[in-house]
PDB file of C-alpha atoms in Angstrom:
ATOM      1  CA  MET A 605       2.052 113.464   3.071  1.00 91.00           C
ATOM      2  CA  LEU A 606       3.611 115.034   6.184  1.00 96.00           C
ATOM      3  CA  VAL A 607       4.903 118.603   5.809  1.00 98.00           C
ATOM      4  CA  LEU A 608       7.087 120.333   8.405  1.00 98.00           C
ATOM      5  CA  ALA A 609       6.116 124.017   8.557  1.00 97.00           C
ATOM      6  CA  SER A 610       9.560 125.056   9.787  1.00 94.00           C
ATOM      7  CA  ALA A 611      12.971 125.915   8.379  1.00 91.00           C
ATOM      8  CA  SER A 612      14.691 124.739  11.584  1.00 91.00           C
ATOM      9  CA  PRO A 613      17.546 122.354  10.760  1.00 92.00           C
ATOM     10  CA  ARG A 614      17.217 120.901  14.269  1.00 93.00           C
ATOM     11  CA  ARG A 615      13.550 119.993  13.760  1.00 96.00           C
ATOM     12  CA  LYS A 616      14.318 118.480  10.374  1.00 97.00           C
ATOM     13  CA  GLU A 617      17.155 116.437  11.871  1.00 96.00           C
ATOM     14  CA  LEU A 618      15.027 115.185  14.786  1.00 96.00           C
ATOM     15  CA  LEU A 619      12.133 114.118  12.533  1.00 97.00           C
ATOM     16  CA  THR A 620      14.558 112.329  10.210  1.00 97.00           C
ATOM     17  CA  GLN A 621      16.300 110.648  13.154  1.00 95.00           C
ATOM     18  CA  ALA A 622      12.922 109.379  14.392  1.00 96.00           C
ATOM     19  CA  GLY A 623      12.174 107.804  11.003  1.00 96.00           C
ATOM     20  CA  PHE A 624       9.487 110.139   9.678  1.00 96.00           C
ATOM     21  CA  THR A 625       9.072 110.757   5.964  1.00 96.00           C
ATOM     22  CA  PHE A 626       8.248 114.408   5.299  1.00 97.00           C
ATOM     23  CA  ARG A 627       9.043 117.487   3.284  1.00 97.00           C
ATOM     24  CA  VAL A 628       9.827 120.987   4.512  1.00 97.00           C
ATOM     25  CA  HIS A 629       7.756 124.074   3.713  1.00 97.00           C
ATOM     26  CA  PRO A 630       8.461 126.896   6.186  1.00 97.00           C
ATOM     27  CA  ALA A 631       5.666 129.157   7.380  1.00 96.00           C
ATOM     28  CA  HIS A 632       6.173 132.899   7.311  1.00 92.00           C
ATOM     29  CA  ILE A 633       4.058 134.511  10.007  1.00 94.00           C
ATOM     30  CA  PRO A 634       4.695 137.239  12.610  1.00 92.00           C
ATOM     31  CA  GLU A 635       6.073 135.656  15.788  1.00 89.00           C
ATOM     32  CA  ASP A 636       5.625 138.420  18.354  1.00 89.00           C
ATOM     33  CA  PRO A 637       3.857 137.573  21.604  1.00 91.00           C
ATOM     34  CA  ALA A 638       0.645 139.432  22.362  1.00 91.00           C
ATOM     35  CA  PRO A 639       0.874 141.786  25.360  1.00 91.00           C
ATOM     36  CA  GLY A 640       0.628 139.706  28.543  1.00 90.00           C
ATOM     37  CA  GLU A 641       0.331 136.444  26.597  1.00 93.00           C
ATOM     38  CA  ASP A 642       1.077 133.325  28.625  1.00 94.00           C
ATOM     39  CA  PRO A 643       4.139 131.436  27.250  1.00 95.00           C
ATOM     40  CA  ILE A 644       2.186 128.200  26.639  1.00 96.00           C
ATOM     41  CA  ALA A 645      -0.614 130.086  24.893  1.00 96.00           C
ATOM     42  CA  TYR A 646       2.036 131.916  22.839  1.00 96.00           C
ATOM     43  CA  VAL A 647       3.837 128.824  21.491  1.00 96.00           C
ATOM     44  CA  THR A 648       0.653 126.839  20.863  1.00 97.00           C
ATOM     45  CA  ARG A 649      -0.888 129.800  19.008  1.00 97.00           C
ATOM     46  CA  LEU A 650       2.200 130.166  16.814  1.00 97.00           C
ATOM     47  CA  ALA A 651       2.443 126.416  16.143  1.00 97.00           C
ATOM     48  CA  ARG A 652      -1.174 126.332  15.010  1.00 97.00           C
ATOM     49  CA  GLN A 653      -0.876 129.505  12.909  1.00 97.00           C
ATOM     50  CA  LYS A 654       2.223 128.102  11.173  1.00 98.00           C
ATOM     51  CA  ALA A 655       0.551 124.765  10.421  1.00 97.00           C
ATOM     52  CA  GLU A 656      -2.667 126.414   9.213  1.00 97.00           C
ATOM     53  CA  ALA A 657      -0.784 128.909   7.011  1.00 97.00           C
ATOM     54  CA  VAL A 658       1.177 126.148   5.266  1.00 98.00           C
ATOM     55  CA  TYR A 659      -1.927 123.953   4.943  1.00 97.00           C
ATOM     56  CA  ARG A 660      -3.803 126.802   3.201  1.00 96.00           C
ATOM     57  CA  GLU A 661      -0.804 127.693   1.037  1.00 96.00           C
ATOM     58  CA  LEU A 662      -0.222 124.148  -0.236  1.00 96.00           C
ATOM     59  CA  ALA A 663      -3.918 123.159  -0.444  1.00 90.00           C
ATOM     60  CA  GLU A 664      -3.112 119.557  -1.387  1.00 90.00           C
ATOM     61  CA  PRO A 665      -5.274 116.474  -0.737  1.00 86.00           C
ATOM     62  CA  ASN A 666      -4.254 114.138   2.104  1.00 91.00           C
ATOM     63  CA  LEU A 667      -1.946 116.764   3.576  1.00 95.00           C
ATOM     64  CA  THR A 668      -0.787 116.670   7.201  1.00 97.00           C
ATOM     65  CA  VAL A 669       1.093 119.762   8.370  1.00 98.00           C
ATOM     66  CA  LEU A 670       3.230 119.891  11.498  1.00 98.00           C
ATOM     67  CA  GLY A 671       3.745 123.340  13.012  1.00 98.00           C
ATOM     68  CA  ALA A 672       6.027 123.963  15.993  1.00 97.00           C
ATOM     69  CA  ASP A 673       7.316 126.846  18.047  1.00 96.00           C
ATOM     70  CA  THR A 674       9.743 126.795  20.969  1.00 95.00           C
ATOM     71  CA  THR A 675      10.469 129.408  23.582  1.00 94.00           C
ATOM     72  CA  VAL A 676      12.437 129.690  26.794  1.00 96.00           C
ATOM     73  CA  THR A 677      10.793 131.223  29.853  1.00 96.00           C
ATOM     74  CA  LEU A 678      12.166 132.447  33.137  1.00 96.00           C
ATOM     75  CA  ASP A 679       9.826 133.896  35.767  1.00 93.00           C
ATOM     76  CA  ASN A 680       7.092 133.709  33.090  1.00 87.00           C
ATOM     77  CA  GLN A 681       9.125 136.050  30.850  1.00 92.00           C
ATOM     78  CA  ILE A 682       9.471 134.843  27.246  1.00 93.00           C
ATOM     79  CA  LEU A 683      13.067 134.672  26.010  1.00 94.00           C
ATOM     80  CA  GLY A 684      12.939 134.296  22.242  1.00 89.00           C
ATOM     81  CA  LYS A 685      15.836 134.396  19.804  1.00 91.00           C
ATOM     82  CA  PRO A 686      18.352 137.125  20.645  1.00 96.00           C
ATOM     83  CA  GLU A 687      18.271 140.263  18.518  1.00 96.00           C
ATOM     84  CA  ASP A 688      22.038 140.800  18.737  1.00 97.00           C
ATOM     85  CA  PRO A 689      25.076 139.692  20.801  1.00 97.00           C
ATOM     86  CA  GLU A 690      24.180 142.073  23.641  1.00 98.00           C
ATOM     87  CA  ASP A 691      20.692 140.572  23.855  1.00 98.00           C
ATOM     88  CA  ALA A 692      22.207 137.061  23.885  1.00 98.00           C
ATOM     89  CA  ALA A 693      24.490 138.076  26.765  1.00 98.00           C
ATOM     90  CA  ARG A 694      21.511 139.527  28.660  1.00 97.00           C
ATOM     91  CA  MET A 695      19.593 136.242  28.301  1.00 97.00           C
ATOM     92  CA  LEU A 696      22.536 134.081  29.330  1.00 98.00           C
ATOM     93  CA  ARG A 697      23.090 136.248  32.429  1.00 98.00           C
ATOM     94  CA  LEU A 698      19.417 135.753  33.338  1.00 97.00           C
ATOM     95  CA  LEU A 699      19.678 131.962  32.935  1.00 98.00           C
ATOM     96  CA  SER A 700      22.982 131.653  34.822  1.00 98.00           C
ATOM     97  CA  GLY A 701      22.618 129.675  38.054  1.00 98.00           C
ATOM     98  CA  ARG A 702      18.853 129.237  37.647  1.00 98.00           C
ATOM     99  CA  THR A 703      16.279 126.759  36.395  1.00 98.00           C
ATOM    100  CA  HIS A 704      14.100 127.843  33.475  1.00 98.00           C
ATOM    101  CA  ARG A 705      11.434 126.240  31.297  1.00 98.00           C
ATOM    102  CA  VAL A 706      11.585 125.345  27.620  1.00 97.00           C
ATOM    103  CA  ILE A 707       8.130 125.168  26.053  1.00 97.00           C
ATOM    104  CA  THR A 708       7.327 123.857  22.583  1.00 97.00           C
ATOM    105  CA  GLY A 709       3.911 124.146  21.016  1.00 97.00           C
ATOM    106  CA  ILE A 710       3.011 121.486  18.454  1.00 98.00           C
ATOM    107  CA  SER A 711       0.092 121.590  16.023  1.00 98.00           C
ATOM    108  CA  ILE A 712      -1.017 118.965  13.512  1.00 97.00           C
ATOM    109  CA  VAL A 713      -3.415 120.246  10.832  1.00 97.00           C
ATOM    110  CA  THR A 714      -5.257 118.018   8.346  1.00 95.00           C
ATOM    111  CA  ALA A 715      -8.411 118.442   6.264  1.00 93.00           C
ATOM    112  CA  ASP A 716     -10.456 117.043   9.155  1.00 91.00           C
ATOM    113  CA  SER A 717      -8.779 118.356  12.289  1.00 91.00           C
ATOM    114  CA  ALA A 718      -6.301 120.604  14.031  1.00 92.00           C
ATOM    115  CA  ASP A 719      -4.752 119.224  17.224  1.00 96.00           C
ATOM    116  CA  THR A 720      -2.455 121.341  19.341  1.00 97.00           C
ATOM    117  CA  ALA A 721      -0.469 120.571  22.501  1.00 97.00           C
ATOM    118  CA  ALA A 722       2.597 121.765  24.393  1.00 98.00           C
ATOM    119  CA  GLU A 723       5.604 120.118  26.024  1.00 98.00           C
ATOM    120  CA  VAL A 724       7.379 121.737  28.992  1.00 98.00           C
ATOM    121  CA  THR A 725      10.897 120.853  30.183  1.00 98.00           C
ATOM    122  CA  ALA A 726      12.735 122.343  33.159  1.00 98.00           C
ATOM    123  CA  VAL A 727      16.421 123.073  32.490  1.00 98.00           C
ATOM    124  CA  GLN A 728      18.953 123.819  35.210  1.00 98.00           C
ATOM    125  CA  PHE A 729      21.915 126.063  34.379  1.00 98.00           C
ATOM    126  CA  LEU A 730      25.146 126.269  36.351  1.00 98.00           C
ATOM    127  CA  THR A 731      26.487 129.721  37.151  1.00 98.00           C
ATOM    128  CA  ILE A 732      28.444 130.939  34.130  1.00 98.00           C
ATOM    129  CA  SER A 733      31.032 133.697  34.115  1.00 98.00           C
ATOM    130  CA  GLU A 734      31.038 136.797  31.945  1.00 98.00           C
ATOM    131  CA  THR A 735      34.131 135.409  30.182  1.00 98.00           C
ATOM    132  CA  GLU A 736      32.270 132.163  29.400  1.00 98.00           C
ATOM    133  CA  ILE A 737      29.253 134.120  28.152  1.00 98.00           C
ATOM    134  CA  GLN A 738      31.354 136.260  25.798  1.00 98.00           C
ATOM    135  CA  ALA A 739      33.317 133.243  24.514  1.00 97.00           C
ATOM    136  CA  TYR A 740      30.058 131.388  23.841  1.00 98.00           C
ATOM    137  CA  ILE A 741      28.535 134.319  21.981  1.00 97.00           C
ATOM    138  CA  ALA A 742      31.703 134.546  19.863  1.00 97.00           C
ATOM    139  CA  THR A 743      30.977 131.018  18.539  1.00 97.00           C
ATOM    140  CA  GLY A 744      27.758 132.336  16.956  1.00 96.00           C
ATOM    141  CA  GLU A 745      25.829 129.347  18.308  1.00 95.00           C
ATOM    142  CA  PRO A 746      23.354 131.272  20.494  1.00 96.00           C
ATOM    143  CA  MET A 747      22.192 133.717  17.838  1.00 94.00           C
ATOM    144  CA  ASP A 748      19.333 131.711  16.281  1.00 89.00           C
ATOM    145  CA  LYS A 749      18.191 129.858  19.403  1.00 92.00           C
ATOM    146  CA  ALA A 750      15.404 130.680  21.834  1.00 91.00           C
ATOM    147  CA  GLY A 751      17.013 131.644  25.128  1.00 95.00           C
ATOM    148  CA  ALA A 752      20.372 132.122  23.350  1.00 97.00           C
ATOM    149  CA  TYR A 753      21.703 128.590  23.830  1.00 97.00           C
ATOM    150  CA  ALA A 754      21.772 125.111  22.315  1.00 95.00           C
ATOM    151  CA  ILE A 755      21.646 122.192  24.760  1.00 96.00           C
ATOM    152  CA  GLN A 756      23.135 119.954  22.052  1.00 95.00           C
ATOM    153  CA  GLY A 757      26.070 122.347  21.534  1.00 95.00           C
ATOM    154  CA  HIS A 758      28.654 124.168  23.629  1.00 96.00           C
ATOM    155  CA  ALA A 759      26.088 125.111  26.301  1.00 97.00           C
ATOM    156  CA  ALA A 760      25.783 121.436  27.309  1.00 97.00           C
ATOM    157  CA  ARG A 761      28.664 122.011  29.739  1.00 97.00           C
ATOM    158  CA  TRP A 762      26.451 124.317  31.853  1.00 98.00           C
ATOM    159  CA  ILE A 763      23.392 122.055  32.061  1.00 98.00           C
ATOM    160  CA  PRO A 764      23.742 119.450  34.814  1.00 98.00           C
ATOM    161  CA  ARG A 765      20.123 118.274  34.643  1.00 97.00           C
ATOM    162  CA  ILE A 766      16.789 118.607  32.974  1.00 98.00           C
ATOM    163  CA  GLU A 767      13.350 117.458  34.010  1.00 98.00           C
ATOM    164  CA  GLY A 768      11.305 116.391  31.015  1.00 98.00           C
ATOM    165  CA  CYS A 769      11.929 115.764  27.333  1.00 98.00           C
ATOM    166  CA  TYR A 770      15.471 116.413  26.071  1.00 97.00           C
ATOM    167  CA  PHE A 771      14.268 116.651  22.459  1.00 97.00           C
ATOM    168  CA  ASN A 772      11.892 119.418  23.485  1.00 97.00           C
ATOM    169  CA  VAL A 773      14.902 121.514  24.512  1.00 97.00           C
ATOM    170  CA  VAL A 774      16.522 120.843  21.136  1.00 95.00           C
ATOM    171  CA  GLY A 775      13.320 122.090  19.484  1.00 92.00           C
ATOM    172  CA  LEU A 776      10.891 119.246  18.813  1.00 97.00           C
ATOM    173  CA  PRO A 777       9.420 116.844  21.399  1.00 98.00           C
ATOM    174  CA  ILE A 778       9.388 113.773  19.173  1.00 97.00           C
ATOM    175  CA  SER A 779       7.201 111.571  21.395  1.00 97.00           C
ATOM    176  CA  LEU A 780       4.511 114.289  21.581  1.00 97.00           C
ATOM    177  CA  VAL A 781       4.681 114.709  17.802  1.00 97.00           C
ATOM    178  CA  ALA A 782       4.312 110.941  17.301  1.00 96.00           C
ATOM    179  CA  THR A 783       1.377 110.810  19.724  1.00 95.00           C
ATOM    180  CA  LEU A 784      -0.440 113.662  17.973  1.00 95.00           C
ATOM    181  CA  LEU A 785       0.259 112.227  14.524  1.00 94.00           C
ATOM    182  CA  THR A 786      -1.080 108.829  15.586  1.00 91.00           C
ATOM    183  CA  ALA A 787      -4.229 110.403  17.037  1.00 88.00           C
ATOM    184  CA  THR A 788      -4.785 112.658  14.024  1.00 82.00           C
ATOM    185  CA  THR A 789      -3.626 110.534  11.088  1.00 64.00           C
ATOM    186  CA  PRO A 790      -3.063 106.893  12.104  1.00 53.00           C
ATOM    187  CA  SER A 791      -1.809 105.839   8.676  1.00 52.00           C
ATOM    188  CA  SER A 792       0.920 108.518   8.411  1.00 45.00           C
ATOM    189  CA  ALA A 793       2.571 108.063  11.795  1.00 42.00           C
ATOM    190  CA  LYS A 794       5.424 105.636  12.215  1.00 42.00           C
TER     191      LYS A 794
END
């Protein structure tokens, strides 16, 4: 049985869209980066901790737990979910007119193994005005998203190109998940 250790509606939707059968059991762990922690090390650590926490909590036979964590980075600075509208505006100003990276750590934990990997996608932003930033924040969309934007939402108008996996930017690199599931649990992957 595949368990998604995340409450993210986007991750749930992407797994469903890709044809996976699973249930949701969110992990509740601290998500703060360690001082000086590299962004890839940060998201892979959190993905593994989430998957391991849910695996231990459920303690069921034949369990496969998928943990994931996504962050946005610019100049190696981690941009997590905004704390408030002012923080969202700060992040959007930083991203405006620049290319940043979206990094998702994935971890698959079973009784026999724990495999972890990361996907990195470069995202180019057009220059956005202060008026556009404030109007976007007023929609509420950026408030629960790493980097304060959703590529699949209103922010799509400011993203002329990406280099890498689109689904990674949404929050779950489906092909990486499928590859890890196949390598870890051949009978449960589709």
